[in-house]
Short mmCIF file of C-alpha atoms and ligand atoms in Angstrom, two decimals:
data_model
loop_
_atom_site.label_atom_id
_atom_site.label_comp_id
_atom_site.label_asym_id
_atom_site.label_seq_id
_atom_site.Cartn_x
_atom_site.Cartn_y
_atom_site.Cartn_z
CA MET A 418 -27.15 -7.57 -18.06
CA GLU A 419 -25.02 -4.44 -17.99
CA GLU A 420 -21.47 -5.45 -19.00
CA ASN A 421 -19.99 -2.14 -18.43
CA ARG A 422 -19.32 -1.62 -14.73
CA GLY A 423 -20.97 -5.12 -13.86
CA THR A 424 -23.92 -5.85 -11.78
CA TRP A 425 -24.61 -8.98 -9.73
CA SER A 426 -25.72 -11.54 -11.51
CA SER A 427 -28.30 -12.62 -8.93
CA ARG A 428 -29.32 -11.52 -5.40
CA PHE A 429 -28.54 -15.00 -4.25
CA GLY A 430 -25.39 -13.99 -5.76
CA PHE A 431 -24.48 -10.88 -4.57
CA LEU A 432 -25.48 -11.91 -1.06
CA MET A 433 -23.25 -14.81 -0.90
CA ALA A 434 -20.32 -12.33 -1.93
CA ALA A 435 -21.29 -10.31 0.75
CA VAL A 436 -21.28 -13.09 3.45
CA GLY A 437 -18.03 -14.60 1.84
CA SER A 438 -16.56 -11.07 2.61
CA ALA A 439 -17.66 -11.26 6.00
CA VAL A 440 -17.68 -14.96 7.02
CA GLY A 441 -14.31 -15.63 7.74
CA LEU A 442 -11.53 -16.22 9.82
CA GLY A 443 -13.13 -13.40 12.08
CA ASN A 444 -15.69 -15.96 12.86
CA LEU A 445 -14.05 -19.06 12.97
CA TRP A 446 -10.68 -18.00 14.46
CA LYS A 447 -10.79 -14.59 16.35
CA PHE A 448 -14.90 -14.67 17.66
CA PRO A 449 -14.42 -18.09 19.55
CA TYR A 450 -10.66 -16.82 21.40
CA LEU A 451 -11.97 -13.77 21.97
CA ALA A 452 -14.62 -14.94 23.79
CA GLY A 453 -12.62 -17.24 25.44
CA GLU A 454 -10.37 -13.96 26.89
CA ASN A 455 -13.25 -11.72 27.57
CA GLY A 456 -15.89 -13.63 30.01
CA GLY A 457 -17.64 -15.89 27.25
CA GLY A 458 -21.42 -15.03 27.60
CA ALA A 459 -20.26 -11.38 28.45
CA PHE A 460 -18.16 -11.29 25.60
CA VAL A 461 -21.10 -12.65 23.20
CA LEU A 462 -23.38 -10.69 24.54
CA VAL A 463 -22.00 -7.26 23.71
CA TYR A 464 -21.41 -8.63 20.67
CA ILE A 465 -24.97 -9.30 19.77
CA VAL A 466 -25.87 -5.78 21.00
CA LEU A 467 -22.99 -3.94 19.08
CA VAL A 468 -24.01 -5.88 16.18
CA VAL A 469 -27.64 -5.33 16.65
CA LEU A 470 -27.01 -1.01 17.34
CA LEU A 471 -23.89 -0.55 14.86
CA GLY A 472 -23.64 -3.68 12.82
CA PHE A 473 -27.02 -3.10 10.60
CA THR A 474 -27.01 0.51 10.50
CA LEU A 475 -23.25 0.86 9.04
CA MET A 476 -24.17 -2.30 6.64
CA LEU A 477 -27.40 -0.36 5.24
CA ALA A 478 -24.98 2.99 5.70
CA GLU A 479 -22.19 1.58 3.23
CA MET A 480 -24.26 0.11 0.78
CA THR A 481 -26.03 2.83 0.24
CA ILE A 482 -23.41 5.37 -0.21
CA GLY A 483 -21.81 2.42 -2.84
CA ARG A 484 -25.20 2.17 -5.15
CA ASN A 485 -25.87 6.08 -5.04
CA ALA A 486 -22.30 6.47 -6.36
CA ASN A 487 -21.50 3.50 -8.63
CA SER A 488 -17.90 3.69 -7.83
CA ASP A 489 -15.23 2.35 -5.79
CA ALA A 490 -14.85 3.17 -1.86
CA TYR A 491 -12.21 6.01 -2.44
CA GLY A 492 -14.07 7.37 -5.47
CA SER A 493 -17.52 6.79 -3.89
CA TYR A 494 -17.62 9.12 -1.26
CA ASN A 495 -15.47 11.96 -3.51
CA LYS A 496 -18.09 11.21 -5.77
CA ILE A 497 -20.87 12.46 -3.11
CA ARG A 498 -18.75 14.92 -1.75
CA LYS A 499 -15.44 16.53 -3.69
CA GLY A 500 -13.05 16.68 -0.73
CA PHE A 501 -13.99 13.16 0.93
CA GLY A 502 -12.74 10.25 -0.58
CA PHE A 503 -10.16 9.92 2.34
CA ILE A 504 -12.82 8.45 3.82
CA GLY A 505 -12.25 5.69 1.85
CA GLY A 506 -9.02 5.99 0.99
CA PHE A 507 -8.91 5.45 5.13
CA GLY A 508 -10.12 1.88 4.60
CA VAL A 509 -8.05 1.35 1.75
CA LEU A 510 -5.17 1.86 4.16
CA ALA A 511 -7.27 -0.74 6.76
CA GLY A 512 -7.27 -3.26 3.80
CA PHE A 513 -4.03 -3.59 3.01
CA LEU A 514 -2.50 -3.79 7.14
CA ILE A 515 -5.54 -6.32 7.70
CA LEU A 516 -4.49 -8.69 4.66
CA SER A 517 -0.76 -8.60 5.92
CA TYR A 518 -1.55 -10.67 8.74
CA TYR A 519 -4.28 -12.41 7.71
CA SER A 520 -2.88 -14.49 4.94
CA VAL A 521 -0.63 -15.62 7.75
CA VAL A 522 -3.07 -16.89 9.50
CA GLY A 523 -4.42 -17.96 6.17
CA GLY A 524 -1.13 -20.08 6.11
CA TRP A 525 -1.82 -21.50 9.50
CA VAL A 526 -4.65 -22.99 8.34
CA MET A 527 -3.33 -24.58 4.75
CA LYS A 528 -0.94 -26.15 7.29
CA TYR A 529 -3.18 -27.48 9.54
CA ILE A 530 -4.90 -29.29 6.11
CA VAL A 531 -1.73 -30.72 5.60
CA ALA A 532 -1.15 -31.88 9.59
CA SER A 533 -4.62 -33.57 9.31
CA PHE A 534 -3.45 -36.14 7.59
CA THR A 535 0.18 -36.45 9.15
CA GLY A 536 -1.15 -36.08 12.78
CA VAL A 537 0.03 -33.39 15.16
CA GLY A 538 0.77 -35.73 18.47
CA ALA A 539 -0.46 -35.74 21.72
CA ASP A 540 0.96 -31.84 22.48
CA LYS A 541 -1.65 -29.79 20.46
CA ALA A 542 -0.48 -27.01 21.54
CA GLY A 543 3.16 -27.25 21.46
CA TYR A 544 2.64 -28.41 17.71
CA PHE A 545 0.63 -25.36 17.36
CA SER A 546 3.12 -22.55 18.68
CA ASN A 547 6.59 -24.08 17.51
CA PHE A 548 5.23 -24.26 14.02
CA ILE A 549 4.31 -20.44 14.08
CA ALA A 550 7.10 -19.85 15.77
CA SER A 551 9.74 -21.17 13.00
CA PRO A 552 11.38 -19.38 10.32
CA VAL A 553 10.76 -20.65 7.27
CA GLU A 554 7.45 -23.28 7.23
CA PRO A 555 4.99 -20.53 7.51
CA ILE A 556 6.07 -18.38 5.48
CA ILE A 557 5.57 -20.53 2.45
CA TYR A 558 2.63 -21.02 3.50
CA HIS A 559 1.64 -17.45 3.86
CA LEU A 560 3.01 -17.13 0.52
CA ILE A 561 1.00 -19.73 -1.33
CA PHE A 562 -2.02 -18.13 0.33
CA MET A 563 -1.38 -14.21 -1.01
CA ALA A 564 -0.12 -15.88 -4.73
CA LEU A 565 -3.32 -17.80 -4.27
CA THR A 566 -5.69 -14.48 -3.28
CA ALA A 567 -3.31 -12.77 -5.71
CA LEU A 568 -4.51 -15.14 -8.81
CA ILE A 569 -8.01 -14.73 -7.88
CA VAL A 570 -8.16 -10.71 -7.95
CA ILE A 571 -5.89 -11.14 -10.75
CA ARG A 572 -8.55 -12.90 -13.00
CA GLY A 573 -11.43 -10.72 -11.33
CA ILE A 574 -14.23 -12.03 -8.92
CA SER A 575 -17.52 -12.64 -10.93
CA GLY A 576 -16.80 -15.55 -12.11
CA GLY A 577 -15.07 -18.01 -9.71
CA ILE A 578 -15.30 -16.49 -6.07
CA GLU A 579 -19.05 -15.81 -6.82
CA LYS A 580 -19.69 -19.62 -7.56
CA ALA A 581 -17.47 -21.11 -4.98
CA SER A 582 -19.06 -19.02 -2.44
CA LYS A 583 -22.57 -20.34 -3.31
CA ILE A 584 -21.61 -23.67 -2.78
CA MET A 585 -18.73 -23.65 -0.10
CA MET A 586 -21.04 -21.52 2.36
CA PRO A 587 -23.67 -23.70 2.76
CA ALA A 588 -21.10 -26.86 3.34
CA LEU A 589 -18.92 -24.91 5.88
CA PHE A 590 -22.46 -24.25 7.54
CA ILE A 591 -23.35 -27.53 7.22
CA LEU A 592 -20.12 -29.24 8.47
CA LEU A 593 -19.94 -26.66 11.11
CA VAL A 594 -23.29 -27.91 12.97
CA VAL A 595 -21.66 -31.31 12.71
CA ILE A 596 -18.32 -30.57 15.08
CA VAL A 597 -21.07 -28.17 17.36
CA PHE A 598 -22.92 -31.56 17.51
CA ARG A 599 -19.62 -33.55 18.97
CA SER A 600 -18.22 -31.14 20.66
CA VAL A 601 -21.34 -30.44 22.85
CA THR A 602 -21.97 -34.31 23.49
CA LEU A 603 -18.08 -34.78 24.65
CA ASP A 604 -18.20 -35.72 28.35
CA GLY A 605 -17.15 -32.41 30.13
CA ALA A 606 -18.59 -30.03 27.67
CA MET A 607 -21.00 -28.49 29.82
CA GLU A 608 -18.97 -26.15 31.45
CA GLY A 609 -17.76 -25.01 28.03
CA ILE A 610 -21.44 -24.32 27.23
CA ARG A 611 -22.27 -22.94 30.25
CA TYR A 612 -19.20 -20.45 30.14
CA PHE A 613 -20.29 -19.21 26.24
CA ILE A 614 -23.65 -18.68 27.03
CA GLN A 615 -24.19 -17.46 30.63
CA PRO A 616 -23.49 -13.90 30.52
CA ASP A 617 -21.89 -12.95 33.95
CA PHE A 618 -22.49 -9.06 34.22
CA SER A 619 -19.86 -8.85 36.12
CA LYS A 620 -17.32 -9.36 33.62
CA ILE A 621 -18.53 -6.77 31.18
CA THR A 622 -15.37 -4.39 31.84
CA ILE A 623 -14.30 -2.11 28.90
CA LYS A 624 -12.15 -4.10 27.85
CA VAL A 625 -14.55 -6.92 26.55
CA VAL A 626 -16.60 -3.55 25.02
CA ILE A 627 -13.76 -2.20 23.31
CA ALA A 628 -12.80 -5.85 22.23
CA ALA A 629 -16.10 -6.39 20.83
CA LEU A 630 -16.34 -3.17 19.21
CA GLY A 631 -13.68 -4.34 17.16
CA GLN A 632 -14.68 -8.08 16.61
CA VAL A 633 -18.12 -6.41 14.89
CA PHE A 634 -16.36 -4.04 12.63
CA PHE A 635 -13.17 -7.21 11.18
CA SER A 636 -16.08 -9.80 11.12
CA LEU A 637 -18.94 -7.49 9.52
CA SER A 638 -16.59 -6.33 6.41
CA LEU A 639 -17.20 -2.51 7.94
CA GLY A 640 -14.85 0.59 8.37
CA MET A 641 -12.93 0.28 5.30
CA GLY A 642 -15.43 0.49 2.12
CA ILE A 643 -15.77 -3.19 1.21
CA MET A 644 -19.72 -2.70 1.47
CA VAL A 645 -19.51 0.47 -0.56
CA THR A 646 -17.71 -0.94 -3.27
CA TYR A 647 -20.18 -3.98 -3.75
CA GLY A 648 -22.98 -2.10 -3.27
CA SER A 649 -21.89 -0.09 -6.49
CA TYR A 650 -22.92 -3.57 -8.14
CA LEU A 651 -26.49 -3.45 -6.97
CA ASN A 652 -29.45 -2.12 -8.93
CA LYS A 653 -32.21 0.24 -7.57
CA GLU A 654 -34.70 -2.51 -7.22
CA GLU A 655 -32.09 -4.04 -4.33
CA ASP A 656 -33.81 -4.36 -1.08
CA LEU A 657 -30.94 -2.76 0.66
CA GLU A 658 -33.00 -2.74 4.25
CA LYS A 659 -33.36 -6.86 4.17
CA ASP A 660 -29.63 -7.15 2.88
CA ALA A 661 -28.22 -5.30 5.70
CA PHE A 662 -30.21 -7.47 7.80
CA ILE A 663 -29.50 -10.94 6.43
CA ILE A 664 -25.98 -10.83 6.42
CA PRO A 665 -25.27 -9.76 9.23
CA ALA A 666 -27.66 -12.33 10.65
CA LEU A 667 -26.02 -14.91 8.99
CA ASP A 668 -22.04 -13.86 9.87
CA SER A 669 -23.05 -13.26 13.66
CA LEU A 670 -25.14 -17.55 13.42
CA VAL A 671 -21.31 -18.85 11.79
CA ALA A 672 -19.29 -17.04 14.69
CA ILE A 673 -21.78 -18.93 17.84
CA LEU A 674 -21.79 -21.61 16.46
CA ALA A 675 -17.84 -21.32 15.97
CA GLY A 676 -18.40 -20.62 19.35
CA PHE A 677 -19.73 -23.74 20.23
CA ALA A 678 -17.70 -26.06 18.00
CA ILE A 679 -14.80 -25.06 20.38
CA LEU A 680 -15.75 -23.43 23.64
CA PRO A 681 -17.04 -27.31 25.19
CA ALA A 682 -14.55 -28.93 23.52
CA VAL A 683 -11.96 -26.31 25.68
CA PHE A 684 -13.33 -27.45 28.99
CA ALA A 685 -13.58 -31.03 27.96
CA PHE A 686 -10.17 -31.33 27.80
CA SER A 687 -9.22 -29.12 30.23
CA PHE A 688 -7.45 -26.48 27.89
CA GLN A 689 -7.17 -22.66 29.24
CA PRO A 690 -10.05 -20.76 26.95
CA GLY A 691 -7.86 -17.57 27.61
CA GLN A 692 -5.02 -18.52 25.25
CA GLY A 693 -5.84 -16.39 21.99
CA PRO A 694 -4.93 -17.06 18.29
CA GLY A 695 -4.06 -20.87 18.96
CA LEU A 696 -7.47 -21.89 19.85
CA MET A 697 -9.01 -22.93 17.15
CA PHE A 698 -5.69 -24.74 15.71
CA ILE A 699 -4.95 -26.64 19.75
CA THR A 700 -8.55 -27.64 20.54
CA LEU A 701 -10.03 -29.01 16.96
CA PRO A 702 -7.56 -31.40 16.53
CA ALA A 703 -8.54 -32.73 19.91
CA VAL A 704 -12.29 -33.08 18.66
CA PHE A 705 -11.28 -34.65 15.87
CA GLU A 706 -9.82 -37.62 17.10
CA GLU A 707 -12.86 -37.84 19.13
CA MET A 708 -14.76 -38.25 16.23
CA PRO A 709 -14.56 -41.48 14.01
CA LEU A 710 -13.42 -40.38 10.75
CA GLY A 711 -11.84 -37.65 12.69
CA VAL A 712 -8.94 -37.45 9.94
CA LEU A 713 -11.09 -36.85 7.07
CA PHE A 714 -13.41 -34.43 8.88
CA SER A 715 -10.45 -32.82 10.35
CA ALA A 716 -9.21 -32.09 6.44
CA LEU A 717 -12.06 -31.09 5.02
CA PHE A 718 -12.74 -28.70 8.20
CA PHE A 719 -9.74 -26.66 7.28
CA LEU A 720 -10.29 -26.91 4.07
CA LEU A 721 -14.01 -25.27 4.72
CA VAL A 722 -12.15 -22.89 6.53
CA PHE A 723 -9.10 -22.08 4.23
CA PHE A 724 -12.10 -21.49 1.59
CA ALA A 725 -13.97 -19.09 4.03
CA ALA A 726 -10.68 -17.41 4.40
CA LEU A 727 -9.92 -16.92 0.82
CA SER A 728 -13.31 -15.54 -0.12
CA SER A 729 -12.33 -12.84 2.50
CA SER A 730 -9.05 -12.28 1.47
CA ILE A 731 -10.20 -11.56 -1.93
CA SER A 732 -12.69 -9.12 -0.86
CA LEU A 733 -9.75 -7.32 0.93
CA MET A 734 -6.86 -7.38 -1.63
CA GLU A 735 -9.76 -5.77 -4.34
CA VAL A 736 -10.48 -2.95 -2.10
CA THR A 737 -6.35 -2.09 -2.29
CA VAL A 738 -6.49 -3.43 -6.05
CA ALA A 739 -9.65 -0.82 -7.26
CA PHE A 740 -8.16 1.85 -5.46
CA GLY A 741 -4.59 1.54 -7.00
CA ILE A 742 -6.63 1.12 -10.79
CA ASP A 743 -8.72 4.18 -10.31
CA GLN A 744 -6.31 6.36 -8.56
CA PHE A 745 -3.02 5.64 -10.70
CA LYS A 746 -4.19 3.94 -13.44
CA TRP A 747 -2.43 0.98 -13.22
CA SER A 748 -3.37 -2.25 -15.15
CA ARG A 749 -5.65 -4.55 -12.92
CA LYS A 750 -2.65 -7.39 -12.83
CA PHE A 751 -0.13 -4.78 -11.86
CA ALA A 752 -1.87 -3.52 -9.07
CA THR A 753 -2.47 -6.84 -8.03
CA ILE A 754 1.23 -7.97 -8.23
CA PHE A 755 2.25 -5.01 -6.49
CA PHE A 756 0.43 -4.48 -3.70
CA THR A 757 0.81 -8.76 -3.16
CA VAL A 758 4.82 -8.36 -3.00
CA LEU A 759 4.41 -5.52 -0.24
CA MET A 760 1.47 -7.54 1.89
CA PHE A 761 3.27 -10.18 1.34
CA ILE A 762 6.65 -7.95 2.73
CA ILE A 763 4.81 -7.34 6.02
CA GLY A 764 3.42 -10.49 6.69
CA ILE A 765 6.96 -11.61 7.05
CA GLY A 766 7.22 -9.55 9.52
CA ALA A 767 3.97 -10.20 11.35
CA SER A 768 5.07 -14.03 10.79
CA LEU A 769 8.33 -14.17 12.34
CA SER A 770 6.83 -11.75 15.43
CA MET A 771 5.72 -14.88 16.10
CA GLY A 772 8.99 -16.32 16.80
CA ALA A 773 12.35 -15.06 16.04
CA TRP A 774 11.48 -11.26 16.26
CA SER A 775 9.62 -11.91 19.60
CA GLY A 776 11.45 -9.36 21.06
CA PHE A 777 10.39 -6.43 19.09
CA LEU A 778 8.07 -4.36 20.15
CA ILE A 779 6.51 -1.49 19.00
CA PRO A 780 5.51 1.02 21.42
CA TRP A 781 1.65 2.20 21.06
CA ILE A 782 -0.50 5.26 22.30
CA ASP A 783 -2.52 2.82 24.68
CA GLY A 784 0.63 2.47 27.00
CA ASN A 785 1.24 -1.00 25.82
CA SER A 786 3.80 -2.61 23.21
CA TYR A 787 2.73 -5.14 20.59
CA GLY A 788 4.87 -7.51 18.27
CA ILE A 789 4.33 -6.59 14.51
CA PHE A 790 1.26 -9.44 13.92
CA ASP A 791 -0.53 -7.75 17.26
CA PHE A 792 0.05 -4.43 16.38
CA LEU A 793 -1.55 -4.92 12.81
CA ASP A 794 -4.11 -6.18 14.64
CA VAL A 795 -5.07 -3.96 17.14
CA LEU A 796 -4.09 -0.94 14.83
CA THR A 797 -6.91 -1.97 12.52
CA SER A 798 -9.54 -3.96 14.33
CA TYR A 799 -9.57 -1.12 17.20
CA TYR A 800 -8.65 2.15 15.89
CA LEU A 801 -8.97 2.28 11.93
CA LEU A 802 -11.73 0.20 10.98
CA PRO A 803 -13.80 1.99 13.68
CA LEU A 804 -13.01 5.38 12.78
CA GLY A 805 -13.42 4.69 9.34
CA GLY A 806 -17.33 3.45 10.15
CA LEU A 807 -17.16 6.91 12.56
CA MET A 808 -16.41 8.79 9.77
CA GLY A 809 -18.98 7.15 7.50
CA ALA A 810 -21.57 7.70 9.85
CA ILE A 811 -20.80 11.34 10.12
CA PHE A 812 -20.60 12.01 6.63
CA ILE A 813 -24.14 10.36 6.01
CA GLY A 814 -25.62 11.95 9.02
CA PHE A 815 -24.04 15.70 8.60
CA ILE A 816 -22.46 15.91 5.17
CA TRP A 817 -24.72 14.43 2.67
CA GLY A 818 -27.60 14.12 4.49
CA VAL A 819 -30.04 11.95 5.85
CA PRO A 820 -33.13 12.80 3.74
CA ASN A 821 -30.64 11.92 0.36
CA ALA A 822 -29.31 8.56 1.66
CA VAL A 823 -33.24 7.71 2.98
CA LYS A 824 -34.38 8.44 -0.59
CA GLU A 825 -31.88 5.87 -2.29
CA ILE A 826 -32.68 3.38 0.29
CA LYS A 827 -36.48 3.80 -0.60
CA LEU A 828 -35.73 2.97 -4.29
CA GLY A 829 -35.98 -0.27 -3.69
CA SER A 830 -37.15 -1.02 0.13
CA ALA A 831 -39.89 -0.19 2.25
CA PHE A 832 -37.85 0.88 4.68
CA LYS A 833 -40.33 0.33 7.87
CA THR A 834 -37.12 0.39 10.05
CA GLU A 835 -36.18 4.14 8.68
CA LYS A 836 -37.37 6.38 11.66
CA LEU A 837 -34.71 3.79 14.05
CA TRP A 838 -31.96 4.06 11.12
CA ILE A 839 -31.47 7.70 11.47
CA VAL A 840 -31.28 7.83 14.78
CA LEU A 841 -28.70 5.37 14.88
CA ILE A 842 -26.84 6.82 11.84
CA LYS A 843 -26.71 10.26 13.29
CA PHE A 844 -26.50 9.62 17.05
CA VAL A 845 -25.90 6.51 18.56
CA VAL A 846 -22.83 5.05 15.92
CA PRO A 847 -21.15 8.40 15.98
CA VAL A 848 -21.33 8.72 19.74
CA LEU A 849 -21.09 5.13 20.95
CA VAL A 850 -18.21 4.63 18.50
CA PHE A 851 -16.30 8.43 19.47
CA ILE A 852 -16.61 6.96 23.76
CA ILE A 853 -15.19 3.68 22.95
CA LEU A 854 -12.38 5.34 20.80
CA LEU A 855 -11.22 7.30 23.56
CA SER A 856 -11.61 4.43 26.17
CA THR A 857 -9.12 2.43 23.48
CA THR A 858 -6.84 4.99 23.53
CA GLY A 859 -6.67 5.08 27.44
CA LEU A 860 -7.89 9.25 26.90
CA LEU A 861 -11.14 8.61 29.01
CA ASP A 862 -9.50 7.30 31.58
CA ARG A 863 -6.93 10.23 32.04
CA LEU A 864 -10.13 12.55 30.96
CA ILE A 865 -12.08 11.64 33.86
CA GLY A 866 -9.31 10.91 36.27
N1 LIG C 740 -14.72 -10.44 7.71
C1 LIG C 740 -13.90 -10.86 7.57
C2 LIG C 740 -13.70 -12.30 8.41
O1 LIG C 740 -14.42 -11.84 9.23
C3 LIG C 740 -12.39 -10.51 7.25
C4 LIG C 740 -12.75 -9.35 6.04
C5 LIG C 740 -12.68 -9.29 4.56
C6 LIG C 740 -12.83 -7.87 6.57
N2 LIG C 740 -13.10 -8.04 4.42
C7 LIG C 740 -12.84 -7.22 5.63
C8 LIG C 740 -12.22 -6.99 8.22
C9 LIG C 740 -13.10 -5.84 5.70
C10 LIG C 740 -12.59 -5.54 7.74
C11 LIG C 740 -13.07 -5.28 6.40
O2 LIG C 740 -12.50 -12.93 8.57
#
């Protein structure tokens, strides 16, 4: 085994680490509530179309850049064409901001492991909103989550997380299937199933498309150089084309299962599907109450969600830390501690914006004002990640050049989808992402009146 820069110990290990980065709170927490807020089946349909068009294309693009340049996100772009490191640098900023609020939600998940045993009472929505609005407890959990992330990243990723992912990911999958089964067999679940799988085309608005686009980037860990970094540890025989298919497929499967676990229960218990970030935390405790051994299932489930979140958060932190090490020549330890402290502080603001600071609003170019938590989410999912993806696509299509990328991919793949991929990366991805970005800012409305 090559030890100087490191390579993945096995193909399965790489796939699990990449899937571990992709599968996280985005699938289990965000996807169901976004579907709930954006027309159910309409959102799911748009999401799947965008995964096929963009997810596969950009996943392959990022891994190809990384494997060719053999460096971190910033370094890879810079190595291929001097002066373009800023594309990776942009991703570093996005990752930094995402983790600041991601770890707050990671803390909520830890709280719910504990709450599985203590119970949440009859008013599940009230319990959740009281908890996240309180000034101290969520911040303590946030701190613990950040500290655990930092501890793993300080030690380097290979040993612990690659091994843990290989066990946790399959376990999560099995448990999710069990919960789906309970959820869809509840009395009154049918309405939720219908809501989730029946696309009502009249509900497909530009808002739904924007939400789905942001979610594709977020859930697949695209647009910020993680797949560049992970790809850089791959050898030249690796079949990138296949990987770029498998990772999005598994990620989407978990998201859809999470939707089937949560939305039928929403309708069965007469909750509101559009209630946002609380959805998972409010409906699932109600489902577990209806199950034999519910306490056990609940604790186990939130434990696995916690591991899924952790395997994603370390990938987010790793990009930032690698940047500190390579660009400022910091030690891994110093870089990790430095960024952890900064992220923890921003996260305090995100957490307080759910309660004490809910009146503090940040005006944004789309005409809305957001609390800190929502601002970090909107800024990264709807602007920074798509922008990172757009720049990545343009970089391959028009700066590095498609023939160079194709040559790199063909080292290990038959690349049957070559022609399709070229059209997608050069034209479809840039045009689509650009249009959606314009409409996100409200600029398109102004342009076309
Ligand atoms: N994909 C992860 C999730 O769904 C979150 C995540 C990890 C991420 N790394 C990322 C999001 C990089 C965007 C970019 O929870």
